[in-house]
Coordinates of C-alpha atoms in Angstrom, one line a residue:
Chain C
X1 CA -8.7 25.7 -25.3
X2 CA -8.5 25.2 -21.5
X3 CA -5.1 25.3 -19.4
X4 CA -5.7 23.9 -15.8
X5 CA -3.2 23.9 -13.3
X6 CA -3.8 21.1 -10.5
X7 CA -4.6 22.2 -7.2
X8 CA -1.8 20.4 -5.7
X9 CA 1.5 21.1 -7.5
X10 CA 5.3 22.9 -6.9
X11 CA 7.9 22.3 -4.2
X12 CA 7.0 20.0 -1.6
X13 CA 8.6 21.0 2.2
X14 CA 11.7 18.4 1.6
X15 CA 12.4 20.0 -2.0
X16 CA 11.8 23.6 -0.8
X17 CA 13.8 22.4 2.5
X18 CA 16.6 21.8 0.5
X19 CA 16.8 24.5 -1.7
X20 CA 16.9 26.8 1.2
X21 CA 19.8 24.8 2.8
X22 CA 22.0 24.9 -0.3
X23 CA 21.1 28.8 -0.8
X24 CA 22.5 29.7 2.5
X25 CA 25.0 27.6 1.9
X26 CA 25.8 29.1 -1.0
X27 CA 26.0 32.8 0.7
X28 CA 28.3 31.6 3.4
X29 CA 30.8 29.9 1.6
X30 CA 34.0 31.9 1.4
X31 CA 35.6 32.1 -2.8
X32 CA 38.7 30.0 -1.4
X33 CA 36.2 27.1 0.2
X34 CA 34.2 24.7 -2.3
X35 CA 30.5 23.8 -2.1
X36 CA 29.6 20.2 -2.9
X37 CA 26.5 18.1 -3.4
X38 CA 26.7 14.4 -3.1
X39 CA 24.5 13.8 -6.3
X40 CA 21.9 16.1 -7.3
X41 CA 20.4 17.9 -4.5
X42 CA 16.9 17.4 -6.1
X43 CA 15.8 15.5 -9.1
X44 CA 15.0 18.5 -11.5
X45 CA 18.0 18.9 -13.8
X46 CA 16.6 23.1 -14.3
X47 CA 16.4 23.5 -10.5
X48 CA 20.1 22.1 -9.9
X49 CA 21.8 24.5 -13.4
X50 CA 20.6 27.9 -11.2
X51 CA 22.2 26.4 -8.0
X52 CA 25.4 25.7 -10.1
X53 CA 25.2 28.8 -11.7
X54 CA 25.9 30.0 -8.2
X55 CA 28.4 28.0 -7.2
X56 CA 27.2 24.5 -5.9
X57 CA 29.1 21.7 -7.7
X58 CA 27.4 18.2 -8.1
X59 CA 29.3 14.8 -7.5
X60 CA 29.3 11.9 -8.2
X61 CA 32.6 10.2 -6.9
X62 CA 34.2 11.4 -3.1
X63 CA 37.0 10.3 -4.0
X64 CA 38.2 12.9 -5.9
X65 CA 37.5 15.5 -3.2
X66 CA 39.0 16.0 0.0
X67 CA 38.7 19.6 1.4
X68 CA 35.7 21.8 1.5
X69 CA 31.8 21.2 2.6
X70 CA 29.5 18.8 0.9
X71 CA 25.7 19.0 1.0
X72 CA 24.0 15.5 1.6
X73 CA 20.9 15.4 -1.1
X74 CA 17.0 15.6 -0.1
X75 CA 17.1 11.9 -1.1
X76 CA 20.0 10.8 1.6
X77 CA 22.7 9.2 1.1
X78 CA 24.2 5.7 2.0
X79 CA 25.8 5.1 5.6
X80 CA 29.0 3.4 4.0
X81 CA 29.9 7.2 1.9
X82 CA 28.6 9.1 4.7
X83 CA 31.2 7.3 6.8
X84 CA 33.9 8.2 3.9
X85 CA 33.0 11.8 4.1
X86 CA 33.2 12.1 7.6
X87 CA 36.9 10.3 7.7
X88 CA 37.9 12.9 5.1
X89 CA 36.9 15.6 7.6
X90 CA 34.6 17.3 4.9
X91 CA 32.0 19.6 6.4
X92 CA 29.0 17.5 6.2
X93 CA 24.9 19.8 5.6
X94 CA 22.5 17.6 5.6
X95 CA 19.6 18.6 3.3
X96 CA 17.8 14.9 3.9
X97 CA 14.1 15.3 3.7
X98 CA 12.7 15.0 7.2
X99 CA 10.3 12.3 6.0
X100 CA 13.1 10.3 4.2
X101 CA 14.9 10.6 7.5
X102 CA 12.0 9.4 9.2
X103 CA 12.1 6.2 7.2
X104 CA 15.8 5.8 7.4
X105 CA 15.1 6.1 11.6
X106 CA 12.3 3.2 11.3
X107 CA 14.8 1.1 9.3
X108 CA 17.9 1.4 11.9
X109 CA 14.9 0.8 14.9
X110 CA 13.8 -2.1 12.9
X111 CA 17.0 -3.6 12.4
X112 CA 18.5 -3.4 15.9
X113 CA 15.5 -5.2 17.1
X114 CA 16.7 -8.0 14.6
X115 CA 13.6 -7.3 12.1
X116 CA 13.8 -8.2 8.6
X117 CA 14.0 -5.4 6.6
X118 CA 11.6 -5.1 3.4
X119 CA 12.0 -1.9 2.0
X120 CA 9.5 -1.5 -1.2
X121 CA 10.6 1.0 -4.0
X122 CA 13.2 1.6 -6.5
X123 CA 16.1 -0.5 -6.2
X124 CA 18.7 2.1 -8.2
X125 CA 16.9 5.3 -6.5
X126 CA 19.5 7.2 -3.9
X127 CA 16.8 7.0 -1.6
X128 CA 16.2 3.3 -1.7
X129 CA 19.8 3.1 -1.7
X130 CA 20.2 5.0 1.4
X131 CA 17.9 2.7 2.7
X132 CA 19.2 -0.3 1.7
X133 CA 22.6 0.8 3.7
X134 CA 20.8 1.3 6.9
X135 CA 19.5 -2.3 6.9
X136 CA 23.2 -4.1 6.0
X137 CA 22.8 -6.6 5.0
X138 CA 20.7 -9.5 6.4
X139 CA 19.3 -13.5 6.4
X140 CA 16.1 -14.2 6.6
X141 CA 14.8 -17.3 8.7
X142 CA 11.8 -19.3 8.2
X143 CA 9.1 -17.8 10.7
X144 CA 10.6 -14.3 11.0
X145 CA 9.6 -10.7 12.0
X146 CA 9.5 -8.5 9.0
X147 CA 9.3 -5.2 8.9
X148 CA 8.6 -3.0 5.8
X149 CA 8.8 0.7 4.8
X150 CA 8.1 2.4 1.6
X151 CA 9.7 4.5 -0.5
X152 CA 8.0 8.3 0.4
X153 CA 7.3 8.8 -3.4
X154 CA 5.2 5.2 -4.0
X155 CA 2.2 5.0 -4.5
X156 CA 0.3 3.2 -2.0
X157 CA -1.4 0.7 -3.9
X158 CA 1.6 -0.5 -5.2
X159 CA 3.1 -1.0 -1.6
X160 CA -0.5 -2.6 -0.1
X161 CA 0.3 -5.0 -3.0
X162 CA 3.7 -5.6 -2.4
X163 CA 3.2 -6.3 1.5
X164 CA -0.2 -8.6 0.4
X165 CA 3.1 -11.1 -1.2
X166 CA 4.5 -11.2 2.2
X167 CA 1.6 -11.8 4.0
X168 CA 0.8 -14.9 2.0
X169 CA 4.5 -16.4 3.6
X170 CA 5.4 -17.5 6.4
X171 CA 6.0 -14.9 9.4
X172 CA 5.5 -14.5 12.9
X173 CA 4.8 -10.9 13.0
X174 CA 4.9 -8.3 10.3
X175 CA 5.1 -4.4 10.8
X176 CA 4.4 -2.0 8.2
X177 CA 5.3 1.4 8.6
X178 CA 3.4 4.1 6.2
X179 CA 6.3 6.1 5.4
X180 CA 4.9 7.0 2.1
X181 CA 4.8 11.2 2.0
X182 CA 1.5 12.7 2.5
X183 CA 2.7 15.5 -0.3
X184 CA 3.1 12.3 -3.1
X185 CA -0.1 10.8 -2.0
X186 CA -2.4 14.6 -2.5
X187 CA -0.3 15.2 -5.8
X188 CA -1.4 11.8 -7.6
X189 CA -5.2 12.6 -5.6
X190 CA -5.0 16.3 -7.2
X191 CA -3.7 15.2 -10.7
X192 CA -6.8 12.2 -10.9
X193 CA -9.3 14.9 -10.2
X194 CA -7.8 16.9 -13.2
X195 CA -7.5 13.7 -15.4
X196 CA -11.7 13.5 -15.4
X197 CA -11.8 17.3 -17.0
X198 CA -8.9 17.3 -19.6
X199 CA -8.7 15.7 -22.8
X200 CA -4.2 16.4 -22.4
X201 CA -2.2 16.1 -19.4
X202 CA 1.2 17.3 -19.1
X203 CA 3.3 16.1 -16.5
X204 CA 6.3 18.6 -15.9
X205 CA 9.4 17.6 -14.0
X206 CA 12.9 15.6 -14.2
X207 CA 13.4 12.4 -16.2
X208 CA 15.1 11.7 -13.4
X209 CA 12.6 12.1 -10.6
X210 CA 10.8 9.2 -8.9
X211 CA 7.9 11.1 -8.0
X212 CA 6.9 12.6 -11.2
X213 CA 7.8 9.5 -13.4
X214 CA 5.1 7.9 -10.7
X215 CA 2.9 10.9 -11.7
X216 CA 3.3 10.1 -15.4
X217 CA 2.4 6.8 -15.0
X218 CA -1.1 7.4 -13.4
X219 CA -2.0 10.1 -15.5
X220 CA -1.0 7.1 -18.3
X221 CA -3.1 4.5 -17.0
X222 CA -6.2 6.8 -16.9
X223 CA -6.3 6.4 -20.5
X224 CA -6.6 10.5 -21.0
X225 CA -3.0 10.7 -23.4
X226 CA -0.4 11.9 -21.1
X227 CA 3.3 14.0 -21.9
X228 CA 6.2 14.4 -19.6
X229 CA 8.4 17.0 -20.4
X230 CA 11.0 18.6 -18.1
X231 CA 10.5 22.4 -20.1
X232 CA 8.9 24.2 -22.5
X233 CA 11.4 23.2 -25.0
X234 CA 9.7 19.9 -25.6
X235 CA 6.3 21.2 -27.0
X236 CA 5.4 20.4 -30.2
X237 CA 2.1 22.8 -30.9
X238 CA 1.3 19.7 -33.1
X239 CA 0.9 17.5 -29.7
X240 CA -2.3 19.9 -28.0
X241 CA -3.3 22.5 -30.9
X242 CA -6.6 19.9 -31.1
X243 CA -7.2 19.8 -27.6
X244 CA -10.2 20.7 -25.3
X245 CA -8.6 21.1 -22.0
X246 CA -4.9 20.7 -21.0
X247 CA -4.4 19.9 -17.6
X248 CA -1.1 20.3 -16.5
X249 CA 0.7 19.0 -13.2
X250 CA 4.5 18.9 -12.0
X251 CA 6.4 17.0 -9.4
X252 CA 7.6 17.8 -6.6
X253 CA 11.2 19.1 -7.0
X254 CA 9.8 21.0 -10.3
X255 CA 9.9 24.9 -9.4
X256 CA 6.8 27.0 -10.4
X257 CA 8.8 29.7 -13.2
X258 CA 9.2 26.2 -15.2
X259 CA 5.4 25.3 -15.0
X260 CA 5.0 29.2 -15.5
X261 CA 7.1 28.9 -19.1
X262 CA 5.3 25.6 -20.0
X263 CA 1.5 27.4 -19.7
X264 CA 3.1 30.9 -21.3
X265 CA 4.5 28.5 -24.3
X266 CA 0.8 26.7 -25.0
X267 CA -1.0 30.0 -24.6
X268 CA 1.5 31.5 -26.6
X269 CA 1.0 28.6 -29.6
Chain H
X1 CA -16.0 -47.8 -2.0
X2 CA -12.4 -47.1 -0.2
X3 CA -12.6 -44.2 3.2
X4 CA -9.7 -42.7 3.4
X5 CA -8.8 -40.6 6.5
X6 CA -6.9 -37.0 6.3
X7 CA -3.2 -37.3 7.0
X8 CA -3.5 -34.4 9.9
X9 CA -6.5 -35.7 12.3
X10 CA -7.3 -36.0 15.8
X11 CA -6.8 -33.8 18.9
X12 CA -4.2 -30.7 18.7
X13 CA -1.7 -30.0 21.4
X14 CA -4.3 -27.8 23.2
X15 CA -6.7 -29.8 23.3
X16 CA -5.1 -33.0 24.5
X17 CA -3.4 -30.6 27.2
X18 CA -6.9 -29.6 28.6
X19 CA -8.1 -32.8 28.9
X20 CA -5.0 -34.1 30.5
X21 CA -5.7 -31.3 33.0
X22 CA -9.3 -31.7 33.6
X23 CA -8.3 -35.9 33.5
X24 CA -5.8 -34.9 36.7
X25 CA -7.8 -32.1 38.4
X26 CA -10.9 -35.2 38.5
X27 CA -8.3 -37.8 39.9
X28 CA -7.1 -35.1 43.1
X29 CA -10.6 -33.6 44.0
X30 CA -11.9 -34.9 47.0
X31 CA -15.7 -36.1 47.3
X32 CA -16.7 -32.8 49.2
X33 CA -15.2 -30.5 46.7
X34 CA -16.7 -29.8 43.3
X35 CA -15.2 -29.1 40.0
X36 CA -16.4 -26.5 37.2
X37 CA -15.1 -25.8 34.0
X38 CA -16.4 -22.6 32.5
X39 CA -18.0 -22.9 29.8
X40 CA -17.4 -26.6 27.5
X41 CA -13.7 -27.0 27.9
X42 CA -13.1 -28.1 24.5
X43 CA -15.6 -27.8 21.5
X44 CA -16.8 -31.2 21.3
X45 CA -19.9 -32.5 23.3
X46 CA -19.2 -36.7 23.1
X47 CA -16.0 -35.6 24.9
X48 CA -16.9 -33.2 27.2
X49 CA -20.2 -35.7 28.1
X50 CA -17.6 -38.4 29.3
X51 CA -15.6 -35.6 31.4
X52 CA -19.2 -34.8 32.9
X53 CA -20.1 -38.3 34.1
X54 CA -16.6 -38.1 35.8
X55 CA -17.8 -35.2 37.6
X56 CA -17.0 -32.4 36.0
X57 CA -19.3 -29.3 36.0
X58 CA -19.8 -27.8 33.2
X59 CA -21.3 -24.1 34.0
X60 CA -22.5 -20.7 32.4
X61 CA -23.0 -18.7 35.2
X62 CA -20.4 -18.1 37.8
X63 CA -23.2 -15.8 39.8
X64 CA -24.5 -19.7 41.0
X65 CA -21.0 -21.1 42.5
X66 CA -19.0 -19.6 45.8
X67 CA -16.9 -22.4 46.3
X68 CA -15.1 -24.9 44.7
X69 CA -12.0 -25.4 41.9
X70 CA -12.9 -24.2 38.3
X71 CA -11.1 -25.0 34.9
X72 CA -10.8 -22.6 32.7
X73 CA -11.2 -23.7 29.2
X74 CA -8.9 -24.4 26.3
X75 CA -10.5 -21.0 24.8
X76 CA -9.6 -18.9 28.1
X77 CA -11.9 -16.9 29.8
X78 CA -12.7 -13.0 29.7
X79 CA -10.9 -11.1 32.2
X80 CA -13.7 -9.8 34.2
X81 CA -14.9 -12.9 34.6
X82 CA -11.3 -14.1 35.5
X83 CA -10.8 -11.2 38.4
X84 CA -14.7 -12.1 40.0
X85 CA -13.7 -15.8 40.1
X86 CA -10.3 -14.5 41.9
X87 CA -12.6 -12.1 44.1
X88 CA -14.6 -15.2 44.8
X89 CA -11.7 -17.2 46.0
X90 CA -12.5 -19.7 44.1
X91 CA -9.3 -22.2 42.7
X92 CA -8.6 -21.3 39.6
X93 CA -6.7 -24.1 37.2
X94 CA -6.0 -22.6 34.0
X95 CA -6.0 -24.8 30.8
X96 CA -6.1 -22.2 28.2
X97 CA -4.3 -23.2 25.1
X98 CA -0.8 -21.9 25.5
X99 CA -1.5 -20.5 21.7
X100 CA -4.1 -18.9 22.9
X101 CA -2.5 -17.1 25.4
X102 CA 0.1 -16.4 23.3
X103 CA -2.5 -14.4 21.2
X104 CA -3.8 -12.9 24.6
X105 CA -0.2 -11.7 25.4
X106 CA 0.5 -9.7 22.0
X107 CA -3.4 -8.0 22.8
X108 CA -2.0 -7.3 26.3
X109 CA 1.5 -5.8 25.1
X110 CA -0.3 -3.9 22.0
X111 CA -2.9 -2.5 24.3
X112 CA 0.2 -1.1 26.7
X113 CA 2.1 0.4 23.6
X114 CA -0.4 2.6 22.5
X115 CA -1.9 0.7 19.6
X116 CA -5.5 0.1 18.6
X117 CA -6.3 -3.4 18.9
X118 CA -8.1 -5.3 15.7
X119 CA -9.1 -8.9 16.2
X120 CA -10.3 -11.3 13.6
X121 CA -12.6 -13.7 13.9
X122 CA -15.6 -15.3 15.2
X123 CA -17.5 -12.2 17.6
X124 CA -19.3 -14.7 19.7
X125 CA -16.6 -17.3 20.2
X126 CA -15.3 -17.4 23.9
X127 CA -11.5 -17.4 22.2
X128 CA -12.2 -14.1 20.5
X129 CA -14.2 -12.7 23.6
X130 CA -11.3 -13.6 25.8
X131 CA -9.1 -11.8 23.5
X132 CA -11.7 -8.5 23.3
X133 CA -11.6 -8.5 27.1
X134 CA -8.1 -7.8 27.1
X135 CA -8.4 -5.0 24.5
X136 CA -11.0 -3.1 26.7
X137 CA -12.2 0.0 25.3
X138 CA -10.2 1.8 22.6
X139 CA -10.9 4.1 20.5
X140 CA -9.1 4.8 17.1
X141 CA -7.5 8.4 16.0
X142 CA -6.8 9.9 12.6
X143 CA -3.7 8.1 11.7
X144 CA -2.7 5.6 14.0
X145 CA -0.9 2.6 15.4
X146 CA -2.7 -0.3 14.6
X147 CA -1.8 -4.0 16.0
X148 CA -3.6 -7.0 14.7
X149 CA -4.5 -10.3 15.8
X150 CA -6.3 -13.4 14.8
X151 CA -8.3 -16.2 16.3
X152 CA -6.3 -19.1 16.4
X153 CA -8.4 -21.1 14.0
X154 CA -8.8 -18.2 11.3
X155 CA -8.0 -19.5 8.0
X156 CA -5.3 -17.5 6.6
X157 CA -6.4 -16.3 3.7
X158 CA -9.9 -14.6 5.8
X159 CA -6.8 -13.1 8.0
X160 CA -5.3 -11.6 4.5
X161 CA -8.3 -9.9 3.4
X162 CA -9.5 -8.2 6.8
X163 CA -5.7 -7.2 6.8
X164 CA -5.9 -5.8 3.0
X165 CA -9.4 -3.9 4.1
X166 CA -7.3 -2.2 7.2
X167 CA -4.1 -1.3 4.7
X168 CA -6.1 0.5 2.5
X169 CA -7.1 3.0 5.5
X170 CA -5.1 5.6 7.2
X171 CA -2.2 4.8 9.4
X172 CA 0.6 5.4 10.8
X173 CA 2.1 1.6 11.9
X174 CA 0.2 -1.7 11.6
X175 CA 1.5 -4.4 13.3
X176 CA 0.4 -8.0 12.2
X177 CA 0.9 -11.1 14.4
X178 CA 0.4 -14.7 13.1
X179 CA -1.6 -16.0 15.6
X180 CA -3.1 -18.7 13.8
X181 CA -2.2 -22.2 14.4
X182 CA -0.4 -24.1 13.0
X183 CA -2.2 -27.3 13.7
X184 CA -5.6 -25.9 12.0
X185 CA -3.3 -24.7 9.3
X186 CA -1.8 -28.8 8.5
X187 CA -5.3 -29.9 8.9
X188 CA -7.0 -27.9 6.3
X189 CA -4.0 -28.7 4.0
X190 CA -4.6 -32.4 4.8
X191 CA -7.9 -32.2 4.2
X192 CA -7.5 -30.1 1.1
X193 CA -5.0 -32.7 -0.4
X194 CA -8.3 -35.4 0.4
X195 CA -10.7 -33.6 -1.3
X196 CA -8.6 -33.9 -4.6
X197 CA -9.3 -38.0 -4.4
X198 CA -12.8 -38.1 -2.8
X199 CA -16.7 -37.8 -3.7
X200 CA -17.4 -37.7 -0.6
X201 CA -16.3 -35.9 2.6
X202 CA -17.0 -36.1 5.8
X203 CA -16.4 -33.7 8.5
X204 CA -16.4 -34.9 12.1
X205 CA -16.8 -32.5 15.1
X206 CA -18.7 -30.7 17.5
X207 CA -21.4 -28.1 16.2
X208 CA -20.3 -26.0 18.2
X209 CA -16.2 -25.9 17.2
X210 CA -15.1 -23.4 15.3
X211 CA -11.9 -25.1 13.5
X212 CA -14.3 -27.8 12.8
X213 CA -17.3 -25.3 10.7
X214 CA -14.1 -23.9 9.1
X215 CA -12.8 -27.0 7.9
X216 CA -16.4 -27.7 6.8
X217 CA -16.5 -24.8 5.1
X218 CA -13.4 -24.9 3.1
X219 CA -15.0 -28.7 2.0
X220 CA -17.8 -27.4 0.6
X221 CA -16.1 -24.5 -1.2
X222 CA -14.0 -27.1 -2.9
X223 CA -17.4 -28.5 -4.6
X224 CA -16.6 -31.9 -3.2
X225 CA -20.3 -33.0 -1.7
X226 CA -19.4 -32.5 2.6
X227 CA -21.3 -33.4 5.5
X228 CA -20.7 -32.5 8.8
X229 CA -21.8 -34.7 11.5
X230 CA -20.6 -35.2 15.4
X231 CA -21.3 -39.0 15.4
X232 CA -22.3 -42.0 13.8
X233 CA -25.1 -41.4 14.1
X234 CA -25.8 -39.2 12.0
X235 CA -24.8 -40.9 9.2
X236 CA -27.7 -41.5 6.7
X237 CA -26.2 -45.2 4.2
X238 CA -28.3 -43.2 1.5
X239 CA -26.2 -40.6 1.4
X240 CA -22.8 -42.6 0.7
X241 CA -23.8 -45.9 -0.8
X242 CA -22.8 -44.9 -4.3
X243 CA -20.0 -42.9 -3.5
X244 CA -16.0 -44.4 -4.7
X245 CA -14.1 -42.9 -2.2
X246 CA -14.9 -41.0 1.1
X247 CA -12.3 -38.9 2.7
X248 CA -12.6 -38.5 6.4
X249 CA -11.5 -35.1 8.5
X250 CA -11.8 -33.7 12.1
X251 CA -11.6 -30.8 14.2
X252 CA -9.2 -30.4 16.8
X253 CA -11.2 -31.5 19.7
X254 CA -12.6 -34.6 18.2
X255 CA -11.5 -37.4 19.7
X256 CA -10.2 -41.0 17.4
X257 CA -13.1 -43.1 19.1
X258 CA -15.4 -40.9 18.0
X259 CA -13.8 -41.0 13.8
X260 CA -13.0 -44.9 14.6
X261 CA -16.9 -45.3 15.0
X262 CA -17.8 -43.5 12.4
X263 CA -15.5 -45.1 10.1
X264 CA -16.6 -48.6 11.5
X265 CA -20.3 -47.3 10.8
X266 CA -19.8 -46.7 6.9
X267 CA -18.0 -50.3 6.5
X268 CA -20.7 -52.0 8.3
X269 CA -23.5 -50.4 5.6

């Protein structure tokens, strides 16, 4: 039995960004001052333990806090709590992914130029959320200007598909912005190529995260039978022992000593 | 046998607005002075033939002329030929469609802000030369800003698919302008609605007119028999003696005495 690694896999830049702002974070912070997250600071569930393990406490609700410094997630936030932290006179680190900021700069441009906003992804994911904020919310007229931006983690056919609907209404002018990430788009490319050699792919990251549930989903509809796990703890040997060639791929906020436990676990079996 | 003629027929706005302009331009010019028009000012020969034996000129080749007043045509004209008929010192009267140069203003604007000009339609016709013109050379990067227009008289669903083709490339920003108008849009609706009650359709307008061959065009696809003539007298009775129901369309530039001869043709047979 083969175990194949695809060539593009571990942190992206926003991921690893991110880490690196909460760790410094995390060695500044005096043991009177407390260090928030608004949310997870990435969605890998392993990742986030070891940074709470040092210190970093994950929220959900600002309104139970009201002193200390709060770290706003890779994913963003909305403008309406980021506005509520900033009246509480929390200490605000912004760990945003560049790229997501990028799109979240796009949307404001868009909207003060009184385009209608289109913004194609998850509807519960923070960063669509985040998103969503920025626009506000808005009325679209009969022949309008649209503009539309992406979720970074689609996938692009799904958003050429999405903006092919609104080009078969009515508009006067439409402008798409490709603000899907370049690190999402080489993943999928990288995990496809491994799909054609392996009889088993296993797609390691959280339940939780857009861009490896995406991941999933290709390797899926490739046919070749597809797991996601989020550790080693979900093997059954049963699953691979069979198996020609295991390819094995992980998304972009899944750190390389978890893919390094899955391939030691299979190797191990 | 009942002919039934297409709820959205006769000349569009620019059309009528040229020949109201070339109608005046021949009522002011004095005996000594001549008048061009560059090129057919509207698409349909019968009516720029009765223009003609009021006097005006239509010509090619501005080389031949040095003096005189020269209409433009409902298409526009190429910029370089625009600036030698200015260094010429010729009069110019401009009876470009005003939805044509609202095409040729986006090209002008997208060409200043940096983006890489697509057009779609017809190469050869002078609309989409016009429109070229005013791109001048470009050339495209890597990842780029891409704006997008269309001849007026595209059908949409042409403009879609060129569209789709360019989204599936690398970019940066496309920007997509409806440029197509909305007259040819109601008239191949109109026609579309006839062709559900006809065996028969005919098509009247110039050869040379390009909403006409697109409305032509979309008659045949239906699989509803379609003929498309400029006159009368093209009508063969063979061809529609048997027929139950003939549905009558025309292009933009075809004048009602023109379909009301036609029409008085068929009864006659």
């Amino acid at each position: 039995m083969k175990v194949k690694i695809a060539g593009h896999s571990g942190f992206c830049f926003g991921v690893k960004r991110a880490i690196n702002i909460a760790n410094s974070a995390l060695k500044n912070i005096t043991k009177e001052d407390k260090l928030y997250s608004l949310g997870p600071i990435i969605h890998n569930p392993q990742v986030v333990n070891r940074l709470s393990d040092k210190g970093l406490i994950v929220i959900k609700d600002i309104s139970k806090i009201s002193v200390g410094t709060i770290i706003i997630s890779s994913h963003g936030a909305p403008e309406d709590i980021i506005e509520k932290l900033k009246r509480k006179k929390l200490k605000i680190i912004d760990a945003t992914c560049p790229f997501v900021k990028y799109a979240q700069n796009i949307v404001r441009d868009l909207k003060e130029q009184g385009y209608y906003v289109v913004i194609v992804g998850d509807k519960m994911h923070p960063e669509v959320r985040a998103l969503v904020s920025i626009a506000g919310r808005q009325r679209i007229k009969g022949k309008s200007k649209i503009g539309i931006v992406s979720q970074t983690t689609q996938n692009k056919e799904n958003y050429i598909s999405e903006i092919h609907n609104i080009l078969k209404g009515e508009f006067s002018e439409i402008r798409i912005f490709n603000t899907i990430c370049r690190d999402a788009a080489l993943r999928q490319a990288s995990a496809k190529e491994l799909l054609k050699k392996c009889d088993l792919m296993i797609v390691i990251g959280g339940k939780n995260s857009a861009n490896t549930r995406r991941l999933w989903q290709i390797c899926k509809e490739s046919g070749v039978e597809s797991l996601h796990i989020e550790t080693e703890k979900e093997l059954k040997p049963g699953s691979f022992s069979k198996k020609k060639c295991i390819g094995i791929t992980s998304g972009a906020s899944t750190a390389d000593w978890i893919v390094d436990e899955v391939v030691e676990a299979i190797r191990k079996h």
